[in-house]
Amino acid sequence: MFDIAKRTALGAVILMLMPAAVWISGWLWVPGENPSVLRPLYWVTETVSEPWGILTTVILCGWFLWCLRFRLKPAIGLGVIIAASLLVGQYAKDFIKGEVREPRPYVAWLGTDHQMNVGEFYAQKSKLRGKQVKEILGDDVQIPHWLNKSWQNDTGYAFPSGHTMFAATWALLGIGLLWRRKHYKTVTVLMVWAVVVMGSRLMLGMHWPRDLLASVGISWILVTLACWLTERYVGPLTPPPAEKQEISERD
C-alpha cells in the first residue's frame, strides 16, 4: 500500500505543479485570447466531455487491460474498479460543487462586465442559464462562437473540476497500475494529456487554479485506493516471470 501511495503521490505532485505555478503567479483568466490557441485546447477538453469522454474511457480501459494481460475474471474485476473510481470521483465532484457553489471564471466575468446577477443566474435551471449566456453575449466578437456554445452547455459551478478529475484519475491509474510493467510511454502520454486538459480548463474560462489542485488531490485518494484493491483482490501489479522476459525484450 505504501509503495502504491508513494508512486501515485509523486504523480499527483507533478500534476499539481502547473496549477500551483499559475495560482502563485497571480494569473487570472480574461476573454479575448487567440482563437488559434484556444481551439486546439477546446478539442483536448472535448476528449473528456460527453459524449467523447465515454469513447476515451473505453479506449483507455481496453489499453490498460491489454497492458496488464489479466485473464477474463481479473480483467472484469479491474474494469469494475476503474469504473467505480471514475464514477465515485464524478459523484463526489457533483456533491462538492453543490456545497461550495463557486462561480466559474466566465460567469464571474459576465457578472462584472455585463452586470449580470451571478446569484440569480445560478438560481435558475441549467437550460435557462445557458439561454441567458446566449442572450448576454449575443454577437460578442471577442468570444468565438464555439466557445460561446460551450459556455451555454456548461453553466454549473466551478469547484472542483470534473474534467481534471477524469484526466488526473486516468494519469494516476497509469502510474499506479502500469509503471511496474515499464509502460513508460503510456504513462508519459497520459500525464501530458492530463496537464493539457487542466490547462484547457483554465484557458477556456471554466476553472480557477484551486479547482484543479483540489481535483488532483481527490483523484489521488481514489486512485491509491483503486490500485490497492486491484493488487489485493484482482492480481499482482508486478509482472509475472513470463512477462518480465517480454518486458526485457521490449526494452
PDB file of N, CA and C in Angstrom, residues 174-215:
ATOM      1  N   GLY A 174      -2.446   5.149 -14.551  1.00  0.00           N
ATOM      2  CA  GLY A 174      -1.309   4.707 -15.353  1.00  0.00           C
ATOM      3  C   GLY A 174      -0.068   4.514 -14.501  1.00  0.00           C
ATOM      4  N   ILE A 175       0.192   5.471 -13.615  1.00  0.00           N
ATOM      5  CA  ILE A 175       1.356   5.354 -12.731  1.00  0.00           C
ATOM      6  C   ILE A 175       1.176   4.197 -11.753  1.00  0.00           C
ATOM      7  N   GLY A 176      -0.017   4.083 -11.198  1.00  0.00           N
ATOM      8  CA  GLY A 176      -0.249   3.046 -10.196  1.00  0.00           C
ATOM      9  C   GLY A 176      -0.264   1.639 -10.753  1.00  0.00           C
ATOM     10  N   LEU A 177      -0.836   1.463 -11.955  1.00  0.00           N
ATOM     11  CA  LEU A 177      -1.029   0.114 -12.491  1.00  0.00           C
ATOM     12  C   LEU A 177       0.014  -0.302 -13.522  1.00  0.00           C
ATOM     13  N   LEU A 178       0.564   0.639 -14.276  1.00  0.00           N
ATOM     14  CA  LEU A 178       1.413   0.285 -15.415  1.00  0.00           C
ATOM     15  C   LEU A 178       2.899   0.568 -15.210  1.00  0.00           C
ATOM     16  N   TRP A 179       3.243   1.346 -14.194  1.00  0.00           N
ATOM     17  CA  TRP A 179       4.643   1.740 -14.031  1.00  0.00           C
ATOM     18  C   TRP A 179       5.558   0.541 -13.803  1.00  0.00           C
ATOM     19  N   ARG A 180       5.128  -0.385 -12.959  1.00  0.00           N
ATOM     20  CA  ARG A 180       5.979  -1.550 -12.670  1.00  0.00           C
ATOM     21  C   ARG A 180       6.169  -2.441 -13.888  1.00  0.00           C
ATOM     22  N   ARG A 181       5.248  -2.348 -14.827  1.00  0.00           N
ATOM     23  CA  ARG A 181       5.394  -3.120 -16.062  1.00  0.00           C
ATOM     24  C   ARG A 181       6.115  -2.321 -17.141  1.00  0.00           C
ATOM     25  N   LYS A 182       6.662  -1.190 -16.736  1.00  0.00           N
ATOM     26  CA  LYS A 182       7.524  -0.363 -17.582  1.00  0.00           C
ATOM     27  C   LYS A 182       6.842   0.153 -18.852  1.00  0.00           C
ATOM     28  N   HIS A 183       5.561   0.457 -18.734  1.00  0.00           N
ATOM     29  CA  HIS A 183       4.854   1.102 -19.843  1.00  0.00           C
ATOM     30  C   HIS A 183       5.034   2.614 -19.710  1.00  0.00           C
ATOM     31  N   TYR A 184       6.297   3.027 -19.792  1.00  0.00           N
ATOM     32  CA  TYR A 184       6.640   4.420 -19.519  1.00  0.00           C
ATOM     33  C   TYR A 184       6.052   5.373 -20.557  1.00  0.00           C
ATOM     34  N   LYS A 185       5.988   4.952 -21.811  1.00  0.00           N
ATOM     35  CA  LYS A 185       5.434   5.821 -22.851  1.00  0.00           C
ATOM     36  C   LYS A 185       3.954   6.098 -22.594  1.00  0.00           C
ATOM     37  N   THR A 186       3.225   5.045 -22.209  1.00  0.00           N
ATOM     38  CA  THR A 186       1.797   5.222 -21.911  1.00  0.00           C
ATOM     39  C   THR A 186       1.605   6.183 -20.749  1.00  0.00           C
ATOM     40  N   VAL A 187       2.388   5.998 -19.698  1.00  0.00           N
ATOM     41  CA  VAL A 187       2.280   6.871 -18.522  1.00  0.00           C
ATOM     42  C   VAL A 187       2.603   8.314 -18.893  1.00  0.00           C
ATOM     43  N   THR A 188       3.641   8.506 -19.706  1.00  0.00           N
ATOM     44  CA  THR A 188       4.037   9.860 -20.112  1.00  0.00           C
ATOM     45  C   THR A 188       2.938  10.530 -20.926  1.00  0.00           C
ATOM     46  N   VAL A 189       2.368   9.790 -21.877  1.00  0.00           N
ATOM     47  CA  VAL A 189       1.288  10.353 -22.709  1.00  0.00           C
ATOM     48  C   VAL A 189       0.092  10.732 -21.833  1.00  0.00           C
ATOM     49  N   LEU A 190      -0.260   9.867 -20.888  1.00  0.00           N
ATOM     50  CA  LEU A 190      -1.399  10.152 -20.007  1.00  0.00           C
ATOM     51  C   LEU A 190      -1.145  11.376 -19.143  1.00  0.00           C
ATOM     52  N   MET A 191       0.081  11.518 -18.641  1.00  0.00           N
ATOM     53  CA  MET A 191       0.401  12.671 -17.799  1.00  0.00           C
ATOM     54  C   MET A 191       0.353  13.966 -18.601  1.00  0.00           C
ATOM     55  N   VAL A 192       0.924  13.942 -19.798  1.00  0.00           N
ATOM     56  CA  VAL A 192       0.908  15.141 -20.647  1.00  0.00           C
ATOM     57  C   VAL A 192      -0.534  15.498 -21.011  1.00  0.00           C
ATOM     58  N   TRP A 193      -1.302  14.491 -21.390  1.00  0.00           N
ATOM     59  CA  TRP A 193      -2.710  14.716 -21.731  1.00  0.00           C
ATOM     60  C   TRP A 193      -3.463  15.337 -20.564  1.00  0.00           C
ATOM     61  N   ALA A 194      -3.246  14.824 -19.353  1.00  0.00           N
ATOM     62  CA  ALA A 194      -3.938  15.352 -18.175  1.00  0.00           C
ATOM     63  C   ALA A 194      -3.572  16.808 -17.929  1.00  0.00           C
ATOM     64  N   VAL A 195      -2.293  17.146 -18.061  1.00  0.00           N
ATOM     65  CA  VAL A 195      -1.862  18.527 -17.842  1.00  0.00           C
ATOM     66  C   VAL A 195      -2.478  19.457 -18.878  1.00  0.00           C
ATOM     67  N   VAL A 196      -2.542  19.017 -20.138  1.00  0.00           N
ATOM     68  CA  VAL A 196      -3.129  19.851 -21.197  1.00  0.00           C
ATOM     69  C   VAL A 196      -4.630  20.022 -20.961  1.00  0.00           C
ATOM     70  N   VAL A 197      -5.318  18.956 -20.524  1.00  0.00           N
ATOM     71  CA  VAL A 197      -6.736  19.079 -20.176  1.00  0.00           C
ATOM     72  C   VAL A 197      -6.913  20.126 -19.080  1.00  0.00           C
ATOM     73  N   MET A 198      -6.062  20.058 -18.057  1.00  0.00           N
ATOM     74  CA  MET A 198      -6.139  21.020 -16.960  1.00  0.00           C
ATOM     75  C   MET A 198      -5.894  22.447 -17.468  1.00  0.00           C
ATOM     76  N   GLY A 199      -4.898  22.601 -18.321  1.00  0.00           N
ATOM     77  CA  GLY A 199      -4.617  23.917 -18.881  1.00  0.00           C
ATOM     78  C   GLY A 199      -5.761  24.442 -19.716  1.00  0.00           C
ATOM     79  N   SER A 200      -6.427  23.535 -20.432  1.00  0.00           N
ATOM     80  CA  SER A 200      -7.562  23.955 -21.265  1.00  0.00           C
ATOM     81  C   SER A 200      -8.697  24.494 -20.412  1.00  0.00           C
ATOM     82  N   ARG A 201      -8.906  23.920 -19.240  1.00  0.00           N
ATOM     83  CA  ARG A 201      -9.982  24.378 -18.363  1.00  0.00           C
ATOM     84  C   ARG A 201      -9.704  25.789 -17.857  1.00  0.00           C
ATOM     85  N   LEU A 202      -8.430  26.113 -17.648  1.00  0.00           N
ATOM     86  CA  LEU A 202      -8.059  27.470 -17.240  1.00  0.00           C
ATOM     87  C   LEU A 202      -8.237  28.444 -18.397  1.00  0.00           C
ATOM     88  N   MET A 203      -7.707  28.086 -19.561  1.00  0.00           N
ATOM     89  CA  MET A 203      -7.684  28.995 -20.704  1.00  0.00           C
ATOM     90  C   MET A 203      -9.071  29.241 -21.289  1.00  0.00           C
ATOM     91  N   LEU A 204      -9.989  28.282 -21.117  1.00  0.00           N
ATOM     92  CA  LEU A 204     -11.343  28.433 -21.656  1.00  0.00           C
ATOM     93  C   LEU A 204     -12.281  29.128 -20.674  1.00  0.00           C
ATOM     94  N   GLY A 205     -11.767  29.563 -19.541  1.00  0.00           N
ATOM     95  CA  GLY A 205     -12.581  30.297 -18.581  1.00  0.00           C
ATOM     96  C   GLY A 205     -13.503  29.436 -17.755  1.00  0.00           C
ATOM     97  N   MET A 206     -13.193  28.152 -17.637  1.00  0.00           N
ATOM     98  CA  MET A 206     -14.068  27.222 -16.936  1.00  0.00           C
ATOM     99  C   MET A 206     -13.695  27.029 -15.465  1.00  0.00           C
ATOM    100  N   HIS A 207     -12.422  27.216 -15.128  1.00  0.00           N
ATOM    101  CA  HIS A 207     -11.984  26.896 -13.768  1.00  0.00           C
ATOM    102  C   HIS A 207     -10.884  27.828 -13.289  1.00  0.00           C
ATOM    103  N   TRP A 208     -10.773  27.878 -11.971  1.00  0.00           N
ATOM    104  CA  TRP A 208      -9.686  28.567 -11.283  1.00  0.00           C
ATOM    105  C   TRP A 208      -8.604  27.540 -10.935  1.00  0.00           C
ATOM    106  N   PRO A 209      -7.355  27.973 -10.728  1.00  0.00           N
ATOM    107  CA  PRO A 209      -6.297  27.001 -10.405  1.00  0.00           C
ATOM    108  C   PRO A 209      -6.606  26.138  -9.188  1.00  0.00           C
ATOM    109  N   ARG A 210      -7.244  26.717  -8.164  1.00  0.00           N
ATOM    110  CA  ARG A 210      -7.546  25.930  -6.957  1.00  0.00           C
ATOM    111  C   ARG A 210      -8.513  24.781  -7.254  1.00  0.00           C
ATOM    112  N   ASP A 211      -9.364  24.957  -8.265  1.00  0.00           N
ATOM    113  CA  ASP A 211     -10.278  23.869  -8.650  1.00  0.00           C
ATOM    114  C   ASP A 211      -9.487  22.659  -9.120  1.00  0.00           C
ATOM    115  N   LEU A 212      -8.432  22.926  -9.897  1.00  0.00           N
ATOM    116  CA  LEU A 212      -7.620  21.844 -10.448  1.00  0.00           C
ATOM    117  C   LEU A 212      -6.831  21.142  -9.342  1.00  0.00           C
ATOM    118  N   LEU A 213      -6.286  21.926  -8.422  1.00  0.00           N
ATOM    119  CA  LEU A 213      -5.500  21.344  -7.330  1.00  0.00           C
ATOM    120  C   LEU A 213      -6.357  20.404  -6.480  1.00  0.00           C
ATOM    121  N   ALA A 214      -7.557  20.850  -6.141  1.00  0.00           N
ATOM    122  CA  ALA A 214      -8.449  20.014  -5.338  1.00  0.00           C
ATOM    123  C   ALA A 214      -8.820  18.735  -6.083  1.00  0.00           C
ATOM    124  N   SER A 215      -9.053  18.850  -7.376  1.00  0.00           N
ATOM    125  CA  SER A 215      -9.447  17.689  -8.179  1.00  0.00           C
ATOM    126  C   SER A 215      -8.336  16.646  -8.235  1.00  0.00           C
TER     127      SER A 215
END
